[in-house]
Amino acid sequence: MASPVAAQARKLLRDLALRPPLLAARSQAVQLTPRRWLNLQEYQSKKLMSDNGVKVQRFFVADSAKEALEAAKRLNAKEIVLKAQILAGGRGKGVFSSGLKGGVHLTKDPQVVGQLAKQMIGYNLATKQTPKEGVKVNKVMVAEALDISRETYLAILMDRSCNGPVLVGSPQGGVDIEEVAASNPELIFKEEIDIIEGIKDSQAQRMAENLGFLGPLKNQAADQIKKLYNLFLKIDATQVEVNPFGETPEGQVVCFDAKINFDDNAEFRQKDIFAMDDKSENEPIENEAAKYDLKYIGLDGNIACFVNGAGLAMATCDIIFLNGGKPANFLDLGGGVKEAQVYQAFKLLTADPKVEAILVNIFGGIVNCAIIANGITKACRELQLKVPLVVRLEAWTVNPVGLHPYLSTVSFVKWTPFSHIRWVIICRYGGNTSLMRKPTQTDFLKNNVDSQLRG
Ligand code: GDP
Ligand code: MN
């Protein structure tokens, strides 16, 4: 199991990756892919919700226009809502690469569902929350549309500053909740929940009232809020967001949209949910990295970064920028790294044709540098590395006396902007597995870093 520190670092990495990229501000060319970890599509989240007593519309899922048309007929609804399934929000106001405007459409005619689905499936949908080129739509949701008389916002999230779950709601829900939070912060209501005591009736009632639900709708909304909270706990979510949490003219409280984030440390007890992980929007290399518990974010430069910890990863990217380079990726090894993972990481990095140099920057606070060094040695032996490699290992088990002879024998310093780095091993392999350096009297003669580092 990863240590809590490592888990925290991963969380931080995720937060950083999800935030509007800091790096992008410095270099417009860099774009962080805005998603990571377990992600469910809206239809999957809604299935979880309806299985747990939360009110959602009847729906089918389709991955072709023909299927969408059939689903629309089968629904036999007065009105139909067709929704592109991508992991980003803001779909309503998005635009497809086919030219179609809007990722959410209402119609009474099943034929129109077929026509619209044709312009959605297989095309990219760009919204405020996606990269500029958008995200490819593979599936659509065909649901029974309901009239909405009022749209509110409701979310339940784990909030570090409250040390637990908090309900967040606003009577002004709908598409632009971020704007409400900025212009009318008094319209955002919060209820901190004691995770041991659970949600109190009074809290659910107060939130329902703050959201503006009146009369019998207030009890119904409070009941839905409690069910959402129970679901949140049951599935180890870190966030359940419903926007709009709406009411219909017939007097029903309905979750019209759903976005759930999960605690990836809970995977061991949420196997069914994690099995639903929709990785279709990931880069294949990210999926490959995830298999080995490596956190990988593709960037568009040419210097591969191989780092442990999100903070060091960000700092390393910054240093590369400051020295006129561009990172090709952001690969976080995490704390509990094993030699085999180091090897796999190298395999991933060297398979990327963009990569022209590899920079390893490891601070051995949690990880033992010997593990990294041994992993690198194995990778170099077996992978026929063709690009320059710069390694900085600092702290645990880095023995300066041990590294020094190595350093002195390897004069292949091609690129090293790290003036502050104390110990740098530079090595490079050609077409064979022999190390390109002068022989020495040390164990490194046998390409054996192990004995030097384990002392
Ligand atoms: P998002 O834009 O990605 O957040 O997608 P939503 O699922 O929230 O849909 C966007 C908007 O479409 C909502 O805020 C609603 O105003 C509208 N909408 C979605 N479903 C329905 C529906 O069943 N009936 C009506 N009348 N409007 C809907
Ligand atoms: Mn929404």
GROMACS .gro file of C-alpha atoms and ligand atoms in nm:
model
  484
    1MET     CA    1   0.000   0.000   0.000
    2ALA     CA    2   0.115   0.351  -0.074
    3SER     CA    3   0.199   0.559   0.228
    4PRO     CA    4  -0.037   0.841   0.328
    5VAL     CA    5   0.224   1.089   0.215
    6ALA     CA    6   0.239   0.929  -0.126
    7ALA     CA    7  -0.139   0.924  -0.144
    8GLN     CA    8  -0.148   1.290  -0.056
    9ALA     CA    9   0.109   1.367  -0.320
   10ARG     CA   10  -0.102   1.186  -0.575
   11LYS     CA   11  -0.407   1.382  -0.469
   12LEU     CA   12  -0.210   1.699  -0.505
   13LEU     CA   13  -0.097   1.589  -0.848
   14ARG     CA   14  -0.455   1.532  -0.943
   15ASP     CA   15  -0.563   1.869  -0.808
   16LEU     CA   16  -0.282   2.033  -0.997
   17ALA     CA   17  -0.368   1.848  -1.310
   18LEU     CA   18  -0.734   1.941  -1.283
   19ARG     CA   19  -0.671   2.303  -1.208
   20PRO     CA   20  -0.641   2.545  -1.499
   21PRO     CA   21  -0.283   2.462  -1.576
   22LEU     CA   22  -0.028   2.687  -1.412
   23LEU     CA   23   0.221   2.575  -1.667
   24ALA     CA   24  -0.001   2.673  -1.952
   25ALA     CA   25   0.012   3.030  -1.835
   26ARG     CA   26   0.384   3.022  -1.884
   27SER     CA   27   0.380   2.835  -2.211
   28GLN     CA   28   0.065   2.847  -2.417
   29ALA     CA   29   0.186   2.539  -2.599
   30VAL     CA   30   0.142   2.319  -2.296
   31GLN     CA   31  -0.196   2.176  -2.220
   32LEU     CA   32  -0.260   1.941  -1.935
   33THR     CA   33  -0.517   1.679  -2.013
   34PRO     CA   34  -0.799   1.774  -1.779
   35ARG     CA   35  -0.873   1.436  -1.633
   36ARG     CA   36  -0.724   1.146  -1.447
   37TRP     CA   37  -0.816   0.842  -1.241
   38LEU     CA   38  -1.154   0.678  -1.222
   39ASN     CA   39  -1.411   0.855  -1.429
   40LEU     CA   40  -1.767   0.757  -1.493
   41GLN     CA   41  -1.988   0.891  -1.765
   42GLU     CA   42  -2.315   1.057  -1.673
   43TYR     CA   43  -2.517   0.746  -1.765
   44GLN     CA   44  -2.306   0.531  -1.533
   45SER     CA   45  -2.337   0.777  -1.247
   46LYS     CA   46  -2.712   0.798  -1.299
   47LYS     CA   47  -2.742   0.421  -1.287
   48LEU     CA   48  -2.570   0.425  -0.947
   49MET     CA   49  -2.805   0.701  -0.838
   50SER     CA   50  -3.125   0.532  -0.951
   51ASP     CA   51  -3.014   0.205  -0.791
   52ASN     CA   52  -2.995   0.398  -0.465
   53GLY     CA   53  -3.330   0.569  -0.469
   54VAL     CA   54  -3.223   0.895  -0.630
   55LYS     CA   55  -3.465   1.032  -0.886
   56VAL     CA   56  -3.330   1.044  -1.242
   57GLN     CA   57  -3.501   1.031  -1.580
   58ARG     CA   58  -3.561   0.708  -1.768
   59PHE     CA   59  -3.284   0.662  -2.021
   60PHE     CA   60  -3.105   0.442  -2.271
   61VAL     CA   61  -2.746   0.458  -2.395
   62ALA     CA   62  -2.653   0.434  -2.761
   63ASP     CA   63  -2.328   0.424  -2.952
   64SER     CA   64  -2.466   0.469  -3.302
   65ALA     CA   65  -2.725   0.699  -3.458
   66LYS     CA   66  -2.939   0.398  -3.546
   67GLU     CA   67  -2.936   0.277  -3.186
   68ALA     CA   68  -3.017   0.628  -3.067
   69LEU     CA   69  -3.320   0.641  -3.295
   70GLU     CA   70  -3.440   0.302  -3.172
   71ALA     CA   71  -3.385   0.407  -2.812
   72ALA     CA   72  -3.586   0.724  -2.872
   73LYS     CA   73  -3.876   0.519  -3.008
   74ARG     CA   74  -3.851   0.268  -2.728
   75LEU     CA   75  -3.861   0.541  -2.464
   76ASN     CA   76  -4.205   0.634  -2.585
   77ALA     CA   77  -4.179   0.973  -2.416
   78LYS     CA   78  -4.359   1.299  -2.481
   79GLU     CA   79  -4.026   1.468  -2.521
   80ILE     CA   80  -3.673   1.332  -2.548
   81VAL     CA   81  -3.341   1.475  -2.434
   82LEU     CA   82  -3.031   1.363  -2.619
   83LYS     CA   83  -2.702   1.410  -2.436
   84ALA     CA   84  -2.348   1.355  -2.559
   85GLN     CA   85  -2.152   1.148  -2.308
   86ILE     CA   86  -1.813   1.295  -2.234
   87LEU     CA   87  -1.649   1.334  -1.897
   88ALA     CA   88  -1.634   1.712  -1.909
   89GLY     CA   89  -1.919   1.943  -1.812
   90GLY     CA   90  -2.055   2.243  -1.996
   91ARG     CA   91  -2.187   2.019  -2.271
   92GLY     CA   92  -2.506   2.220  -2.314
   93LYS     CA   93  -2.303   2.511  -2.446
   94GLY     CA   94  -2.045   2.301  -2.631
   95VAL     CA   95  -1.981   2.274  -3.005
   96PHE     CA   96  -1.910   1.959  -3.210
   97SER     CA   97  -1.644   1.924  -3.477
   98SER     CA   98  -1.935   1.834  -3.708
   99GLY     CA   99  -2.059   2.191  -3.667
  100LEU     CA  100  -2.354   2.094  -3.447
  101LYS     CA  101  -2.404   2.333  -3.158
  102GLY     CA  102  -2.497   2.201  -2.813
  103GLY     CA  103  -2.421   1.867  -2.653
  104VAL     CA  104  -2.770   1.853  -2.499
  105HIS     CA  105  -3.079   1.867  -2.725
  106LEU     CA  106  -3.450   1.844  -2.660
  107THR     CA  107  -3.694   1.718  -2.921
  108LYS     CA  108  -4.033   1.553  -2.947
  109ASP     CA  109  -3.943   1.363  -3.265
  110PRO     CA  110  -3.745   1.036  -3.241
  111GLN     CA  111  -3.629   1.087  -3.603
  112VAL     CA  112  -3.458   1.410  -3.495
  113VAL     CA  113  -3.278   1.215  -3.223
  114GLY     CA  114  -3.133   0.993  -3.495
  115GLN     CA  115  -3.028   1.293  -3.705
  116LEU     CA  116  -2.869   1.474  -3.414
  117ALA     CA  117  -2.692   1.161  -3.285
  118LYS     CA  118  -2.536   1.125  -3.629
  119GLN     CA  119  -2.374   1.467  -3.582
  120MET     CA  120  -2.257   1.379  -3.230
  121ILE     CA  121  -2.117   1.025  -3.233
  122GLY     CA  122  -1.766   1.005  -3.371
  123TYR     CA  123  -1.716   1.382  -3.353
  124ASN     CA  124  -1.533   1.589  -3.095
  125LEU     CA  125  -1.729   1.800  -2.851
  126ALA     CA  126  -1.549   2.108  -2.723
  127THR     CA  127  -1.674   2.274  -2.404
  128LYS     CA  128  -1.535   2.517  -2.149
  129GLN     CA  129  -1.393   2.220  -1.961
  130THR     CA  130  -1.229   2.025  -2.247
  131PRO     CA  131  -0.906   2.088  -2.438
  132LYS     CA  132  -0.959   2.324  -2.733
  133GLU     CA  133  -0.997   2.044  -2.985
  134GLY     CA  134  -1.265   1.883  -2.769
  135VAL     CA  135  -1.320   1.522  -2.673
  136LYS     CA  136  -1.449   1.247  -2.899
  137VAL     CA  137  -1.806   1.137  -2.833
  138ASN     CA  138  -1.851   0.762  -2.838
  139LYS     CA  139  -2.187   0.736  -2.669
  140VAL     CA  140  -2.505   0.934  -2.628
  141MET     CA  141  -2.771   0.919  -2.362
  142VAL     CA  142  -3.129   0.916  -2.483
  143ALA     CA  143  -3.353   1.012  -2.193
  144GLU     CA  144  -3.710   1.105  -2.124
  145ALA     CA  145  -3.714   1.484  -2.108
  146LEU     CA  146  -3.900   1.649  -1.825
  147ASP     CA  147  -4.006   2.010  -1.800
  148ILE     CA  148  -3.791   2.202  -1.557
  149SER     CA  149  -3.952   2.483  -1.363
  150ARG     CA  150  -3.646   2.565  -1.155
  151GLU     CA  151  -3.276   2.469  -1.165
  152THR     CA  152  -3.074   2.454  -0.844
  153TYR     CA  153  -2.722   2.331  -0.774
  154LEU     CA  154  -2.625   2.061  -0.527
  155ALA     CA  155  -2.292   1.900  -0.454
  156ILE     CA  156  -2.148   1.686  -0.179
  157LEU     CA  157  -1.775   1.686  -0.149
  158MET     CA  158  -1.490   1.596   0.078
  159ASP     CA  159  -1.356   1.926   0.194
  160ARG     CA  160  -1.017   1.937   0.356
  161SER     CA  161  -1.089   2.266   0.533
  162CYS     CA  162  -1.394   2.106   0.700
  163ASN     CA  163  -1.213   1.777   0.764
  164GLY     CA  164  -1.502   1.590   0.613
  165PRO     CA  165  -1.798   1.598   0.380
  166VAL     CA  166  -1.978   1.920   0.308
  167LEU     CA  167  -2.303   1.989   0.126
  168VAL     CA  168  -2.282   2.280  -0.114
  169GLY     CA  169  -2.593   2.420  -0.276
  170SER     CA  170  -2.731   2.718  -0.459
  171PRO     CA  171  -3.083   2.812  -0.561
  172GLN     CA  172  -2.923   2.951  -0.880
  173GLY     CA  173  -2.824   2.625  -1.047
  174GLY     CA  174  -2.802   2.542  -1.413
  175VAL     CA  175  -2.512   2.586  -1.644
  176ASP     CA  176  -2.301   2.863  -1.492
  177ILE     CA  177  -2.252   2.785  -1.124
  178GLU     CA  178  -1.894   2.920  -1.133
  179GLU     CA  179  -2.032   3.262  -1.224
  180VAL     CA  180  -2.284   3.252  -0.940
  181ALA     CA  181  -2.005   3.168  -0.697
  182ALA     CA  182  -1.806   3.466  -0.824
  183SER     CA  183  -2.082   3.727  -0.854
  184ASN     CA  184  -2.324   3.616  -0.579
  185PRO     CA  185  -2.131   3.423  -0.318
  186GLU     CA  186  -2.420   3.480  -0.072
  187LEU     CA  187  -2.623   3.243  -0.288
  188ILE     CA  188  -2.389   2.953  -0.215
  189PHE     CA  189  -2.493   2.759   0.095
  190LYS     CA  190  -2.290   2.504   0.288
  191GLU     CA  191  -2.365   2.238   0.548
  192GLU     CA  192  -2.070   2.064   0.707
  193ILE     CA  193  -2.151   1.703   0.785
  194ASP     CA  194  -2.004   1.507   1.072
  195ILE     CA  195  -1.900   1.187   0.900
  196ILE     CA  196  -1.954   0.984   1.219
  197GLU     CA  197  -2.299   1.120   1.299
  198GLY     CA  198  -2.405   1.136   0.935
  199ILE     CA  199  -2.635   1.387   0.776
  200LYS     CA  200  -2.901   1.526   1.011
  201ASP     CA  201  -3.261   1.576   0.902
  202SER     CA  202  -3.229   1.938   1.002
  203GLN     CA  203  -2.933   1.984   0.769
  204ALA     CA  204  -3.109   1.825   0.474
  205GLN     CA  205  -3.420   2.035   0.546
  206ARG     CA  206  -3.220   2.355   0.578
  207MET     CA  207  -3.039   2.290   0.250
  208ALA     CA  208  -3.369   2.212   0.075
  209GLU     CA  209  -3.506   2.541   0.206
  210ASN     CA  210  -3.195   2.735   0.102
  211LEU     CA  211  -3.230   2.587  -0.243
  212GLY     CA  212  -3.579   2.736  -0.254
  213PHE     CA  213  -3.790   2.420  -0.244
  214LEU     CA  214  -4.131   2.505  -0.102
  215GLY     CA  215  -4.421   2.310   0.049
  216PRO     CA  216  -4.415   1.937  -0.016
  217LEU     CA  217  -4.116   1.984  -0.247
  218LYS     CA  218  -3.904   2.071   0.055
  219ASN     CA  219  -3.942   1.725   0.209
  220GLN     CA  220  -3.888   1.559  -0.125
  221ALA     CA  221  -3.569   1.759  -0.186
  222ALA     CA  222  -3.443   1.684   0.166
  223ASP     CA  223  -3.510   1.315   0.109
  224GLN     CA  224  -3.316   1.324  -0.219
  225ILE     CA  225  -3.029   1.509  -0.050
  226LYS     CA  226  -3.008   1.241   0.221
  227LYS     CA  227  -3.013   0.965  -0.040
  228LEU     CA  228  -2.737   1.139  -0.234
  229TYR     CA  229  -2.533   1.170   0.083
  230ASN     CA  230  -2.576   0.802   0.164
  231LEU     CA  231  -2.472   0.714  -0.188
  232PHE     CA  232  -2.169   0.943  -0.156
  233LEU     CA  233  -2.055   0.749   0.152
  234LYS     CA  234  -2.143   0.407   0.019
  235ILE     CA  235  -1.942   0.441  -0.301
  236ASP     CA  236  -1.643   0.625  -0.150
  237ALA     CA  237  -1.702   0.932  -0.360
  238THR     CA  238  -1.500   1.246  -0.313
  239GLN     CA  239  -1.759   1.448  -0.499
  240VAL     CA  240  -2.116   1.407  -0.617
  241GLU     CA  241  -2.231   1.703  -0.819
  242VAL     CA  242  -2.585   1.750  -0.947
  243ASN     CA  243  -2.639   2.049  -1.170
  244PRO     CA  244  -2.921   2.101  -1.228
  245PHE     CA  245  -3.089   1.957  -0.922
  246GLY     CA  246  -3.423   2.064  -1.059
  247GLU     CA  247  -3.793   2.071  -0.997
  248THR     CA  248  -4.064   1.993  -1.248
  249PRO     CA  249  -4.402   2.164  -1.286
  250GLU     CA  250  -4.559   1.832  -1.178
  251GLY     CA  251  -4.388   1.868  -0.841
  252GLN     CA  252  -4.095   1.632  -0.870
  253VAL     CA  253  -3.738   1.688  -0.758
  254VAL     CA  254  -3.505   1.534  -1.018
  255CYS     CA  255  -3.130   1.503  -1.070
  256PHE     CA  256  -3.093   1.615  -1.430
  257ASP     CA  257  -2.715   1.583  -1.448
  258ALA     CA  258  -2.455   1.387  -1.249
  259LYS     CA  259  -2.083   1.399  -1.199
  260ILE     CA  260  -1.921   1.170  -0.946
  261ASN     CA  261  -1.554   1.159  -0.849
  262PHE     CA  262  -1.411   0.871  -0.651
  263ASP     CA  263  -1.145   0.815  -0.392
  264ASP     CA  264  -0.896   0.598  -0.577
  265ASN     CA  265  -0.760   0.468  -0.246
  266ALA     CA  266  -1.095   0.294  -0.201
  267GLU     CA  267  -1.055   0.085  -0.513
  268PHE     CA  268  -1.004  -0.230  -0.307
  269ARG     CA  269  -1.359  -0.214  -0.172
  270GLN     CA  270  -1.528  -0.061  -0.475
  271LYS     CA  271  -1.429  -0.320  -0.732
  272ASP     CA  272  -1.760  -0.308  -0.922
  273ILE     CA  273  -1.741   0.064  -0.965
  274PHE     CA  274  -1.378   0.070  -1.063
  275ALA     CA  275  -1.450  -0.198  -1.320
  276MET     CA  276  -1.673   0.057  -1.495
  277ASP     CA  277  -1.386   0.301  -1.537
  278ASP     CA  278  -1.424   0.469  -1.873
  279LYS     CA  279  -1.073   0.500  -2.006
  280SER     CA  280  -1.176   0.577  -2.362
  281GLU     CA  281  -1.079   0.942  -2.327
  282ASN     CA  282  -0.735   0.864  -2.185
  283GLU     CA  283  -0.423   0.860  -2.395
  284PRO     CA  284  -0.317   0.495  -2.441
  285ILE     CA  285   0.013   0.577  -2.270
  286GLU     CA  286  -0.177   0.705  -1.965
  287ASN     CA  287  -0.369   0.379  -1.941
  288GLU     CA  288  -0.048   0.184  -1.974
  289ALA     CA  289   0.109   0.395  -1.699
  290ALA     CA  290  -0.192   0.345  -1.473
  291LYS     CA  291  -0.148  -0.033  -1.501
  292TYR     CA  292   0.180   0.005  -1.315
  293ASP     CA  293   0.043   0.261  -1.073
  294LEU     CA  294   0.238   0.541  -1.237
  295LYS     CA  295   0.078   0.880  -1.275
  296TYR     CA  296   0.143   1.005  -1.625
  297ILE     CA  297   0.032   1.324  -1.790
  298GLY     CA  298   0.131   1.382  -2.151
  299LEU     CA  299   0.268   1.724  -2.242
  300ASP     CA  300   0.392   1.841  -2.576
  301GLY     CA  301   0.766   1.904  -2.527
  302ASN     CA  302   1.060   1.673  -2.587
  303ILE     CA  303   1.222   1.626  -2.245
  304ALA     CA  304   1.077   1.337  -2.048
  305CYS     CA  305   1.048   1.405  -1.675
  306PHE     CA  306   1.070   1.118  -1.439
  307VAL     CA  307   1.001   1.250  -1.094
  308ASN     CA  308   0.865   1.148  -0.756
  309GLY     CA  309   0.600   1.368  -0.600
  310ALA     CA  310   0.372   1.627  -0.753
  311GLY     CA  311   0.556   1.925  -0.610
  312LEU     CA  312   0.889   1.813  -0.744
  313ALA     CA  313   0.724   1.730  -1.076
  314MET     CA  314   0.586   2.083  -1.104
  315ALA     CA  315   0.918   2.233  -0.999
  316THR     CA  316   1.104   2.019  -1.249
  317CYS     CA  317   0.873   2.125  -1.529
  318ASP     CA  318   0.928   2.486  -1.426
  319ILE     CA  319   1.306   2.444  -1.426
  320ILE     CA  320   1.292   2.295  -1.771
  321PHE     CA  321   1.084   2.589  -1.894
  322LEU     CA  322   1.315   2.840  -1.729
  323ASN     CA  323   1.605   2.682  -1.912
  324GLY     CA  324   1.435   2.705  -2.247
  325GLY     CA  325   1.321   2.344  -2.267
  326LYS     CA  326   0.980   2.185  -2.279
  327PRO     CA  327   0.866   1.881  -2.083
  328ALA     CA  328   0.730   1.589  -2.284
  329ASN     CA  329   0.535   1.458  -1.990
  330PHE     CA  330   0.482   1.467  -1.620
  331LEU     CA  331   0.544   1.126  -1.472
  332ASP     CA  332   0.505   1.083  -1.099
  333LEU     CA  333   0.650   0.768  -0.956
  334GLY     CA  334   0.490   0.820  -0.616
  335GLY     CA  335   0.644   0.715  -0.290
  336GLY     CA  336   0.615   0.338  -0.266
  337VAL     CA  337   0.787   0.277  -0.595
  338LYS     CA  338   0.931  -0.064  -0.688
  339GLU     CA  339   1.219  -0.138  -0.917
  340ALA     CA  340   0.987  -0.294  -1.174
  341GLN     CA  341   0.785   0.027  -1.193
  342VAL     CA  342   1.098   0.224  -1.271
  343TYR     CA  343   1.167  -0.015  -1.552
  344GLN     CA  344   0.810   0.017  -1.684
  345ALA     CA  345   0.830   0.394  -1.661
  346PHE     CA  346   1.139   0.392  -1.876
  347LYS     CA  347   0.971   0.164  -2.122
  348LEU     CA  348   0.684   0.410  -2.156
  349LEU     CA  349   0.909   0.710  -2.190
  350THR     CA  350   1.139   0.557  -2.446
  351ALA     CA  351   0.845   0.440  -2.655
  352ASP     CA  352   0.736   0.801  -2.701
  353PRO     CA  353   0.893   0.930  -3.025
  354LYS     CA  354   0.871   1.290  -2.898
  355VAL     CA  355   1.119   1.218  -2.622
  356GLU     CA  356   1.470   1.339  -2.706
  357ALA     CA  357   1.614   1.329  -2.356
  358ILE     CA  358   1.514   1.187  -2.021
  359LEU     CA  359   1.553   1.374  -1.700
  360VAL     CA  360   1.524   1.179  -1.376
  361ASN     CA  361   1.482   1.401  -1.073
  362ILE     CA  362   1.427   1.204  -0.755
  363PHE     CA  363   1.425   1.318  -0.399
  364GLY     CA  364   1.463   1.010  -0.184
  365GLY     CA  365   1.245   1.109   0.107
  366ILE     CA  366   1.007   0.815   0.093
  367VAL     CA  367   1.169   0.620  -0.184
  368ASN     CA  368   1.510   0.467  -0.149
  369CYS     CA  369   1.730   0.602  -0.429
  370ALA     CA  370   1.889   0.259  -0.465
  371ILE     CA  371   1.557   0.126  -0.595
  372ILE     CA  372   1.548   0.397  -0.858
  373ALA     CA  373   1.912   0.348  -0.951
  374ASN     CA  374   1.867  -0.027  -0.986
  375GLY     CA  375   1.552   0.019  -1.193
  376ILE     CA  376   1.728   0.262  -1.422
  377THR     CA  377   2.024   0.030  -1.458
  378LYS     CA  378   1.796  -0.258  -1.553
  379ALA     CA  379   1.605  -0.039  -1.798
  380CYS     CA  380   1.925   0.088  -1.958
  381ARG     CA  381   2.055  -0.265  -1.999
  382GLU     CA  382   1.740  -0.401  -2.152
  383LEU     CA  383   1.583  -0.116  -2.343
  384GLN     CA  384   1.867   0.001  -2.562
  385LEU     CA  385   1.823   0.359  -2.461
  386LYS     CA  386   1.902   0.590  -2.750
  387VAL     CA  387   1.847   0.929  -2.589
  388PRO     CA  388   2.061   1.116  -2.336
  389LEU     CA  389   1.970   1.046  -1.979
  390VAL     CA  390   2.026   1.283  -1.691
  391VAL     CA  391   1.974   1.145  -1.343
  392ARG     CA  392   1.961   1.334  -1.020
  393LEU     CA  393   1.922   1.132  -0.705
  394GLU     CA  394   1.917   1.313  -0.376
  395ALA     CA  395   1.889   1.195  -0.014
  396TRP     CA  396   1.820   0.840   0.098
  397THR     CA  397   2.102   0.597   0.007
  398VAL     CA  398   2.274   0.837  -0.222
  399ASN     CA  399   2.630   0.796  -0.119
  400PRO     CA  400   2.836   1.079  -0.261
  401VAL     CA  401   3.153   0.881  -0.220
  402GLY     CA  402   2.992   0.597  -0.407
  403LEU     CA  403   2.853   0.809  -0.685
  404HIS     CA  404   3.152   1.026  -0.729
  405PRO     CA  405   3.373   0.779  -0.917
  406TYR     CA  406   3.085   0.708  -1.146
  407LEU     CA  407   3.039   1.074  -1.211
  408SER     CA  408   3.405   1.123  -1.283
  409THR     CA  409   3.416   0.840  -1.532
  410VAL     CA  410   3.119   0.956  -1.729
  411SER     CA  411   3.196   1.276  -1.907
  412PHE     CA  412   2.895   1.265  -2.131
  413VAL     CA  413   2.728   1.581  -2.005
  414LYS     CA  414   2.522   1.694  -2.294
  415TRP     CA  415   2.247   1.887  -2.137
  416THR     CA  416   2.222   1.983  -1.776
  417PRO     CA  417   2.042   2.300  -1.678
  418PHE     CA  418   2.039   2.197  -1.314
  419SER     CA  419   2.318   2.401  -1.168
  420HIS     CA  420   2.198   2.328  -0.816
  421ILE     CA  421   2.190   1.952  -0.855
  422ARG     CA  422   2.464   1.788  -0.658
  423TRP     CA  423   2.485   1.438  -0.796
  424VAL     CA  424   2.428   1.372  -1.157
  425ILE     CA  425   2.484   1.049  -1.338
  426ILE     CA  426   2.485   1.083  -1.709
  427CYS     CA  427   2.487   0.773  -1.912
  428ARG     CA  428   2.394   0.681  -2.260
  429TYR     CA  429   2.351   0.357  -2.439
  430GLY     CA  430   2.403   0.304  -2.806
  431GLY     CA  431   2.264   0.021  -3.012
  432ASN     CA  432   2.402  -0.238  -2.773
  433THR     CA  433   2.381  -0.286  -2.401
  434SER     CA  434   2.729  -0.173  -2.313
  435LEU     CA  435   2.769   0.148  -2.123
  436MET     CA  436   2.933   0.431  -2.314
  437ARG     CA  437   3.193   0.537  -2.067
  438LYS     CA  438   3.555   0.479  -1.978
  439PRO     CA  439   3.622   0.176  -1.760
  440THR     CA  440   3.707   0.240  -1.398
  441GLN     CA  441   3.837   0.044  -1.102
  442THR     CA  442   3.498   0.050  -0.934
  443ASP     CA  443   3.205  -0.185  -0.941
  444PHE     CA  444   3.060   0.031  -1.207
  445LEU     CA  445   3.297  -0.150  -1.438
  446LYS     CA  446   3.035  -0.424  -1.431
  447ASN     CA  447   2.757  -0.175  -1.482
  448ASN     CA  448   2.664  -0.257  -1.130
  449VAL     CA  449   2.518   0.039  -0.953
  450ASP     CA  450   2.366  -0.178  -0.683
  451SER     CA  451   2.669  -0.233  -0.469
  452GLN     CA  452   2.757   0.132  -0.468
  453LEU     CA  453   2.418   0.247  -0.366
  454ARG     CA  454   2.326  -0.016  -0.115
  455GLY     CA  455   2.616   0.041   0.119
  456GDP     P1  456  -2.394   2.013  -1.894
  456GDP     O1  457  -2.415   2.133  -1.983
  456GDP     O2  458  -2.281   1.929  -1.939
  456GDP     O3  459  -2.387   2.050  -1.751
  456GDP     O4  460  -2.523   1.920  -1.915
  456GDP     P2  461  -2.663   1.913  -1.838
  456GDP     O5  462  -2.703   1.772  -1.827
  456GDP     O6  463  -2.660   1.988  -1.710
  456GDP     O7  464  -2.762   1.983  -1.939
  456GDP     C1  465  -2.751   2.119  -1.971
  456GDP     C2  466  -2.883   2.189  -1.957
  456GDP     O8  467  -2.978   2.126  -2.043
  456GDP     C3  468  -2.944   2.179  -1.818
  456GDP     O9  469  -2.896   2.280  -1.733
  456GDP     C4  470  -3.089   2.196  -1.849
  456GDP    O10  471  -3.122   2.333  -1.857
  456GDP     C5  472  -3.106   2.135  -1.986
  456GDP     N1  473  -3.168   2.002  -1.972
  456GDP     C6  474  -3.105   1.884  -1.949
  456GDP     N2  475  -3.195   1.786  -1.938
  456GDP     C7  476  -3.316   1.841  -1.954
  456GDP     C8  477  -3.451   1.792  -1.954
  456GDP    O11  478  -3.480   1.674  -1.935
  456GDP     N3  479  -3.551   1.882  -1.975
  456GDP     C9  480  -3.526   2.013  -1.994
  456GDP     N4  481  -3.630   2.094  -2.012
  456GDP     N5  482  -3.402   2.063  -1.997
  456GDP    C10  483  -3.299   1.979  -1.977
  457MN      MN  484  -2.490   2.019  -1.579
   0.00000   0.00000   0.00000
